[in-house]
Short mmCIF file of N, CA and C in Angstrom, two decimals:
data_model
loop_
_atom_site.label_atom_id
_atom_site.label_comp_id
_atom_site.label_asym_id
_atom_site.label_seq_id
_atom_site.Cartn_x
_atom_site.Cartn_y
_atom_site.Cartn_z
N MET A 1 69.07 69.10 -69.99
CA MET A 1 69.32 68.39 -68.75
C MET A 1 68.91 69.29 -67.58
N SER A 2 68.57 68.66 -66.52
CA SER A 2 68.26 69.37 -65.29
C SER A 2 68.81 68.54 -64.14
N ASP A 3 68.81 69.11 -62.96
CA ASP A 3 69.14 68.30 -61.81
C ASP A 3 68.03 68.46 -60.78
N PRO A 4 67.96 67.58 -59.80
CA PRO A 4 66.84 67.62 -58.85
C PRO A 4 66.68 68.96 -58.13
N ILE A 5 67.77 69.59 -57.75
CA ILE A 5 67.65 70.87 -57.03
C ILE A 5 67.13 71.96 -57.96
N GLU A 6 67.57 71.95 -59.21
CA GLU A 6 67.05 72.91 -60.19
C GLU A 6 65.54 72.76 -60.35
N MET A 7 65.04 71.54 -60.19
CA MET A 7 63.60 71.31 -60.34
C MET A 7 62.80 71.96 -59.21
N VAL A 8 63.40 72.10 -58.03
CA VAL A 8 62.73 72.84 -56.94
C VAL A 8 62.53 74.28 -57.38
N ASP A 9 63.59 74.90 -57.90
CA ASP A 9 63.51 76.29 -58.35
C ASP A 9 62.59 76.44 -59.56
N ARG A 10 62.66 75.49 -60.48
CA ARG A 10 61.80 75.56 -61.68
C ARG A 10 60.33 75.53 -61.29
N LEU A 11 59.98 74.68 -60.32
CA LEU A 11 58.59 74.62 -59.87
C LEU A 11 58.19 75.93 -59.19
N GLY A 12 59.10 76.52 -58.41
CA GLY A 12 58.82 77.80 -57.78
C GLY A 12 58.55 78.90 -58.79
N LEU A 13 59.34 78.94 -59.86
CA LEU A 13 59.11 79.93 -60.92
C LEU A 13 57.81 79.65 -61.68
N ALA A 14 57.50 78.37 -61.86
CA ALA A 14 56.24 78.02 -62.53
C ALA A 14 55.05 78.49 -61.70
N PHE A 15 55.12 78.35 -60.38
CA PHE A 15 54.04 78.84 -59.52
C PHE A 15 53.90 80.35 -59.63
N LEU A 16 55.02 81.06 -59.72
CA LEU A 16 54.97 82.52 -59.86
C LEU A 16 54.21 82.92 -61.12
N SER A 17 54.33 82.14 -62.18
CA SER A 17 53.65 82.46 -63.44
C SER A 17 52.14 82.32 -63.33
N GLN A 18 51.66 81.56 -62.34
CA GLN A 18 50.24 81.25 -62.16
C GLN A 18 49.63 80.64 -63.42
N ASP A 19 50.44 79.92 -64.16
CA ASP A 19 49.98 79.26 -65.38
C ASP A 19 49.95 77.75 -65.13
N VAL A 20 48.76 77.18 -65.16
CA VAL A 20 48.58 75.76 -64.84
C VAL A 20 49.42 74.88 -65.76
N ALA A 21 49.42 75.16 -67.05
CA ALA A 21 50.18 74.33 -68.00
C ALA A 21 51.68 74.36 -67.70
N THR A 22 52.18 75.52 -67.30
CA THR A 22 53.61 75.64 -66.97
C THR A 22 53.95 74.81 -65.74
N VAL A 23 53.07 74.82 -64.74
CA VAL A 23 53.31 74.00 -63.54
C VAL A 23 53.22 72.52 -63.90
N LEU A 24 52.18 72.13 -64.63
CA LEU A 24 52.02 70.71 -64.98
C LEU A 24 53.18 70.21 -65.84
N ALA A 25 53.83 71.08 -66.59
CA ALA A 25 54.99 70.67 -67.39
C ALA A 25 56.18 70.28 -66.52
N CYS A 26 56.14 70.63 -65.25
CA CYS A 26 57.19 70.23 -64.30
C CYS A 26 56.98 68.81 -63.79
N PHE A 27 55.83 68.22 -64.09
CA PHE A 27 55.48 66.88 -63.63
C PHE A 27 55.62 65.87 -64.77
N VAL A 28 55.75 64.60 -64.41
CA VAL A 28 55.77 63.54 -65.43
C VAL A 28 54.47 63.64 -66.23
N PRO A 29 54.48 63.23 -67.50
CA PRO A 29 53.31 63.45 -68.36
C PRO A 29 52.16 62.47 -68.17
N ASP A 30 52.27 61.54 -67.23
CA ASP A 30 51.16 60.60 -67.05
C ASP A 30 50.24 61.05 -65.92
N ASP A 31 49.30 60.21 -65.56
CA ASP A 31 48.28 60.57 -64.57
C ASP A 31 48.70 60.29 -63.13
N ASP A 32 49.82 59.62 -62.93
CA ASP A 32 50.25 59.21 -61.60
C ASP A 32 51.09 60.30 -60.94
N ILE A 33 50.43 61.44 -60.63
CA ILE A 33 51.11 62.56 -59.99
C ILE A 33 50.33 63.00 -58.76
N THR A 34 51.04 63.65 -57.83
CA THR A 34 50.42 64.18 -56.62
C THR A 34 51.05 65.53 -56.29
N TYR A 35 50.20 66.46 -55.86
CA TYR A 35 50.67 67.74 -55.33
C TYR A 35 49.97 67.98 -54.00
N VAL A 36 50.75 68.34 -52.99
CA VAL A 36 50.21 68.69 -51.68
C VAL A 36 50.79 70.05 -51.30
N GLY A 37 49.93 71.01 -51.05
CA GLY A 37 50.37 72.34 -50.65
C GLY A 37 50.49 72.45 -49.14
N SER A 38 50.72 73.66 -48.68
CA SER A 38 50.97 73.87 -47.26
C SER A 38 49.70 74.15 -46.45
N GLU A 39 48.57 74.33 -47.10
CA GLU A 39 47.34 74.64 -46.38
C GLU A 39 46.38 73.45 -46.40
N ALA A 40 45.49 73.41 -45.42
CA ALA A 40 44.49 72.34 -45.34
C ALA A 40 43.68 72.30 -46.64
N GLY A 41 43.45 71.11 -47.14
CA GLY A 41 42.66 70.93 -48.35
C GLY A 41 43.45 71.03 -49.64
N GLU A 42 44.72 71.40 -49.57
CA GLU A 42 45.55 71.52 -50.77
C GLU A 42 46.26 70.20 -51.05
N SER A 43 45.49 69.23 -51.49
CA SER A 43 46.03 67.90 -51.79
C SER A 43 45.27 67.32 -52.96
N ALA A 44 46.03 66.85 -53.96
CA ALA A 44 45.38 66.27 -55.14
C ALA A 44 46.28 65.20 -55.75
N THR A 45 45.64 64.14 -56.22
CA THR A 45 46.33 63.06 -56.92
C THR A 45 45.63 62.84 -58.25
N GLY A 46 46.42 62.64 -59.30
CA GLY A 46 45.89 62.49 -60.65
C GLY A 46 45.96 63.83 -61.37
N ARG A 47 46.29 63.81 -62.65
CA ARG A 47 46.49 65.04 -63.41
C ARG A 47 45.27 65.96 -63.38
N ALA A 48 44.07 65.41 -63.55
CA ALA A 48 42.87 66.25 -63.57
C ALA A 48 42.64 66.92 -62.21
N GLU A 49 42.87 66.18 -61.14
CA GLU A 49 42.67 66.74 -59.79
C GLU A 49 43.74 67.77 -59.46
N VAL A 50 44.99 67.50 -59.85
CA VAL A 50 46.06 68.48 -59.63
C VAL A 50 45.76 69.75 -60.42
N GLN A 51 45.32 69.60 -61.66
CA GLN A 51 44.96 70.77 -62.48
C GLN A 51 43.87 71.58 -61.80
N LYS A 52 42.86 70.92 -61.30
CA LYS A 52 41.75 71.60 -60.62
C LYS A 52 42.25 72.35 -59.38
N LEU A 53 43.11 71.71 -58.60
CA LEU A 53 43.66 72.36 -57.41
C LEU A 53 44.48 73.59 -57.80
N LEU A 54 45.32 73.45 -58.82
CA LEU A 54 46.14 74.58 -59.26
C LEU A 54 45.28 75.74 -59.76
N GLU A 55 44.21 75.44 -60.49
CA GLU A 55 43.31 76.50 -60.97
C GLU A 55 42.75 77.28 -59.79
N GLY A 56 42.38 76.59 -58.72
CA GLY A 56 41.88 77.26 -57.53
C GLY A 56 42.94 78.11 -56.86
N LEU A 57 44.16 77.58 -56.76
CA LEU A 57 45.26 78.34 -56.16
C LEU A 57 45.56 79.60 -56.96
N PHE A 58 45.51 79.49 -58.27
CA PHE A 58 45.89 80.61 -59.12
C PHE A 58 44.76 81.62 -59.30
N ASP A 59 43.58 81.34 -58.75
CA ASP A 59 42.50 82.32 -58.72
C ASP A 59 42.74 83.37 -57.63
N ARG A 60 43.65 83.08 -56.72
CA ARG A 60 43.96 84.03 -55.65
C ARG A 60 44.65 85.27 -56.24
N PRO A 61 44.47 86.42 -55.58
CA PRO A 61 45.12 87.63 -56.10
C PRO A 61 46.64 87.61 -55.94
N GLU A 62 47.15 86.88 -54.96
CA GLU A 62 48.59 86.82 -54.76
C GLU A 62 49.17 85.60 -55.47
N SER A 63 50.45 85.66 -55.76
CA SER A 63 51.15 84.52 -56.34
C SER A 63 52.32 84.16 -55.43
N TYR A 64 52.83 82.97 -55.61
CA TYR A 64 53.89 82.46 -54.75
C TYR A 64 55.06 81.97 -55.58
N SER A 65 56.24 82.04 -55.00
CA SER A 65 57.44 81.48 -55.62
C SER A 65 58.38 81.04 -54.52
N TRP A 66 59.38 80.27 -54.89
CA TRP A 66 60.41 79.86 -53.93
C TRP A 66 61.68 79.51 -54.67
N GLN A 67 62.78 79.54 -53.90
CA GLN A 67 64.08 79.16 -54.44
C GLN A 67 64.81 78.38 -53.36
N ALA A 68 65.37 77.25 -53.74
CA ALA A 68 66.07 76.39 -52.79
C ALA A 68 67.30 77.10 -52.21
N THR A 69 67.50 76.90 -50.91
CA THR A 69 68.69 77.43 -50.25
C THR A 69 69.60 76.30 -49.79
N ALA A 70 69.05 75.13 -49.59
CA ALA A 70 69.81 73.94 -49.19
C ALA A 70 68.95 72.74 -49.53
N ALA A 71 69.59 71.62 -49.85
CA ALA A 71 68.81 70.44 -50.20
C ALA A 71 69.59 69.16 -49.93
N THR A 72 68.83 68.13 -49.64
CA THR A 72 69.36 66.77 -49.57
C THR A 72 68.67 65.99 -50.67
N VAL A 73 69.46 65.27 -51.45
CA VAL A 73 68.91 64.48 -52.56
C VAL A 73 69.35 63.04 -52.38
N HIS A 74 68.38 62.14 -52.35
CA HIS A 74 68.65 60.70 -52.30
C HIS A 74 68.28 60.14 -53.67
N THR A 75 69.27 59.65 -54.40
CA THR A 75 69.00 59.12 -55.73
C THR A 75 68.86 57.60 -55.69
N VAL A 76 67.97 57.13 -56.52
CA VAL A 76 67.75 55.70 -56.74
C VAL A 76 67.68 55.52 -58.25
N PRO A 77 67.83 54.32 -58.76
CA PRO A 77 67.74 54.15 -60.21
C PRO A 77 66.44 54.74 -60.77
N GLY A 78 66.58 55.71 -61.65
CA GLY A 78 65.42 56.31 -62.30
C GLY A 78 64.69 57.35 -61.49
N GLY A 79 65.16 57.67 -60.29
CA GLY A 79 64.44 58.63 -59.48
C GLY A 79 65.29 59.30 -58.42
N ALA A 80 64.70 60.26 -57.75
CA ALA A 80 65.37 60.95 -56.66
C ALA A 80 64.32 61.46 -55.69
N PHE A 81 64.65 61.41 -54.40
CA PHE A 81 63.82 61.97 -53.35
C PHE A 81 64.52 63.24 -52.87
N VAL A 82 63.82 64.36 -52.89
CA VAL A 82 64.41 65.66 -52.58
C VAL A 82 63.77 66.24 -51.33
N LEU A 83 64.61 66.74 -50.44
CA LEU A 83 64.17 67.50 -49.27
C LEU A 83 64.89 68.84 -49.34
N ALA A 84 64.18 69.91 -49.62
CA ALA A 84 64.82 71.21 -49.84
C ALA A 84 64.26 72.28 -48.93
N GLU A 85 65.16 73.03 -48.31
CA GLU A 85 64.80 74.26 -47.62
C GLU A 85 64.79 75.35 -48.68
N ALA A 86 63.89 76.30 -48.54
CA ALA A 86 63.77 77.33 -49.57
C ALA A 86 63.35 78.67 -48.97
N ASP A 87 63.65 79.72 -49.70
CA ASP A 87 63.12 81.04 -49.39
C ASP A 87 61.86 81.20 -50.23
N GLY A 88 60.71 81.33 -49.56
CA GLY A 88 59.46 81.53 -50.25
C GLY A 88 59.11 83.00 -50.32
N GLU A 89 58.32 83.36 -51.32
CA GLU A 89 57.86 84.74 -51.47
C GLU A 89 56.39 84.75 -51.87
N GLU A 90 55.64 85.61 -51.20
CA GLU A 90 54.25 85.87 -51.56
C GLU A 90 54.24 87.21 -52.29
N HIS A 91 53.82 87.20 -53.53
CA HIS A 91 53.80 88.39 -54.38
C HIS A 91 52.38 88.96 -54.38
N HIS A 92 52.24 90.18 -53.86
CA HIS A 92 50.93 90.82 -53.72
C HIS A 92 50.60 91.65 -54.96
N PRO A 93 49.29 91.86 -55.21
CA PRO A 93 48.88 92.64 -56.39
C PRO A 93 49.46 94.05 -56.44
N ASP A 94 49.76 94.65 -55.27
CA ASP A 94 50.32 96.00 -55.24
C ASP A 94 51.83 96.03 -55.52
N GLY A 95 52.41 94.86 -55.79
CA GLY A 95 53.84 94.78 -56.09
C GLY A 95 54.72 94.47 -54.90
N SER A 96 54.15 94.50 -53.70
CA SER A 96 54.95 94.17 -52.52
C SER A 96 55.16 92.66 -52.43
N VAL A 97 56.20 92.28 -51.72
CA VAL A 97 56.57 90.88 -51.58
C VAL A 97 56.81 90.58 -50.10
N THR A 98 56.23 89.49 -49.63
CA THR A 98 56.44 89.02 -48.27
C THR A 98 57.24 87.73 -48.32
N SER A 99 58.36 87.70 -47.60
CA SER A 99 59.21 86.51 -47.57
C SER A 99 58.80 85.60 -46.43
N PHE A 100 59.03 84.30 -46.61
CA PHE A 100 58.72 83.32 -45.58
C PHE A 100 59.56 82.06 -45.81
N PRO A 101 59.81 81.30 -44.74
CA PRO A 101 60.54 80.04 -44.93
C PRO A 101 59.63 79.02 -45.60
N TYR A 102 60.20 78.22 -46.48
CA TYR A 102 59.43 77.21 -47.20
C TYR A 102 60.25 75.93 -47.28
N ARG A 103 59.57 74.84 -47.49
CA ARG A 103 60.22 73.54 -47.62
C ARG A 103 59.51 72.77 -48.73
N VAL A 104 60.29 72.16 -49.61
CA VAL A 104 59.76 71.36 -50.72
C VAL A 104 60.32 69.96 -50.60
N THR A 105 59.43 68.99 -50.57
CA THR A 105 59.81 67.58 -50.47
C THR A 105 59.10 66.83 -51.57
N GLY A 106 59.80 65.94 -52.24
CA GLY A 106 59.10 65.19 -53.27
C GLY A 106 59.94 64.16 -53.98
N LEU A 107 59.26 63.45 -54.86
CA LEU A 107 59.85 62.38 -55.65
C LEU A 107 59.93 62.83 -57.10
N LEU A 108 61.14 62.76 -57.65
CA LEU A 108 61.38 63.10 -59.05
C LEU A 108 61.65 61.83 -59.84
N SER A 109 61.24 61.85 -61.10
CA SER A 109 61.50 60.74 -62.02
C SER A 109 62.45 61.24 -63.10
N ARG A 110 63.49 60.47 -63.37
CA ARG A 110 64.43 60.85 -64.43
C ARG A 110 63.98 60.22 -65.73
N ARG A 111 63.72 61.05 -66.71
CA ARG A 111 63.25 60.60 -68.01
C ARG A 111 64.43 60.08 -68.84
N ALA A 112 64.15 59.36 -69.90
CA ALA A 112 65.20 58.83 -70.78
C ALA A 112 66.08 59.94 -71.35
N SER A 113 65.52 61.13 -71.50
CA SER A 113 66.27 62.28 -72.03
C SER A 113 67.24 62.86 -71.01
N GLY A 114 67.14 62.40 -69.75
CA GLY A 114 67.98 62.94 -68.68
C GLY A 114 67.29 64.02 -67.87
N VAL A 115 66.13 64.45 -68.31
CA VAL A 115 65.38 65.50 -67.61
C VAL A 115 64.69 64.91 -66.38
N TRP A 116 64.72 65.66 -65.29
CA TRP A 116 64.01 65.27 -64.07
C TRP A 116 62.64 65.93 -64.07
N LEU A 117 61.59 65.19 -63.69
CA LEU A 117 60.24 65.72 -63.57
C LEU A 117 59.62 65.21 -62.28
N TRP A 118 58.76 66.03 -61.70
CA TRP A 118 58.11 65.66 -60.44
C TRP A 118 57.09 64.55 -60.64
N ARG A 119 57.07 63.60 -59.74
CA ARG A 119 56.03 62.57 -59.66
C ARG A 119 55.09 62.96 -58.51
N ALA A 120 55.67 63.37 -57.40
CA ALA A 120 54.90 63.80 -56.23
C ALA A 120 55.70 64.88 -55.52
N VAL A 121 55.02 65.91 -55.06
CA VAL A 121 55.71 67.01 -54.37
C VAL A 121 54.80 67.60 -53.31
N GLN A 122 55.43 68.00 -52.20
CA GLN A 122 54.71 68.65 -51.11
C GLN A 122 55.45 69.91 -50.72
N GLY A 123 54.71 71.00 -50.59
CA GLY A 123 55.27 72.25 -50.07
C GLY A 123 54.78 72.46 -48.65
N ALA A 124 55.65 73.00 -47.81
CA ALA A 124 55.28 73.22 -46.41
C ALA A 124 55.92 74.51 -45.91
N GLU A 125 55.27 75.14 -44.96
CA GLU A 125 55.80 76.33 -44.32
C GLU A 125 56.21 75.96 -42.90
N PRO A 126 57.51 75.71 -42.69
CA PRO A 126 57.95 75.32 -41.35
C PRO A 126 57.76 76.47 -40.36
N THR A 127 57.42 76.12 -39.15
CA THR A 127 57.24 77.11 -38.10
C THR A 127 58.30 76.90 -37.03
N THR A 128 58.47 77.90 -36.21
CA THR A 128 59.40 77.78 -35.10
C THR A 128 58.77 76.89 -34.05
N ALA A 129 59.47 75.86 -33.68
CA ALA A 129 58.94 74.91 -32.70
C ALA A 129 58.99 75.51 -31.30
N CYS A 130 57.99 75.19 -30.55
CA CYS A 130 57.94 75.60 -29.15
C CYS A 130 57.78 74.32 -28.34
N LEU A 131 58.83 73.96 -27.65
CA LEU A 131 58.80 72.72 -26.88
C LEU A 131 58.45 73.01 -25.43
N THR A 132 57.54 72.24 -24.90
CA THR A 132 57.20 72.32 -23.50
C THR A 132 57.62 71.01 -22.86
N VAL A 133 58.43 71.12 -21.84
CA VAL A 133 58.89 69.92 -21.15
C VAL A 133 58.05 69.74 -19.90
N LEU A 134 57.43 68.58 -19.82
CA LEU A 134 56.62 68.27 -18.64
C LEU A 134 57.50 67.55 -17.64
N VAL A 135 57.50 68.02 -16.43
CA VAL A 135 58.33 67.41 -15.39
C VAL A 135 57.44 66.71 -14.39
#
């Protein structure tokens, strides 16, 4: 069994492994999946396209991970919509780690076994807003 918030962390650990099969195992096993990353061009729909995108991401020398710090979960029959704040980490080849704020939003599907798997997920790096008031 898993729960929706655990799936945020599981996906973060899968990304740290830089193993495409491990990440894809976090998604439903059919072709109707989507992954959107935090950078321009990091968007793919369909298992083959998501796999291709992940292969490109994992060619980078650094790896990424995240762990949820707070989350809102909206459940519906057979699914859940998750909005999670997370602590992200960029792991560099020299062993150093850079922390950053991260956000994971997505749709999970609950399988007959009770396991939750991602159908669609988006990662984002929230920035500090700067508001300008025009008078």
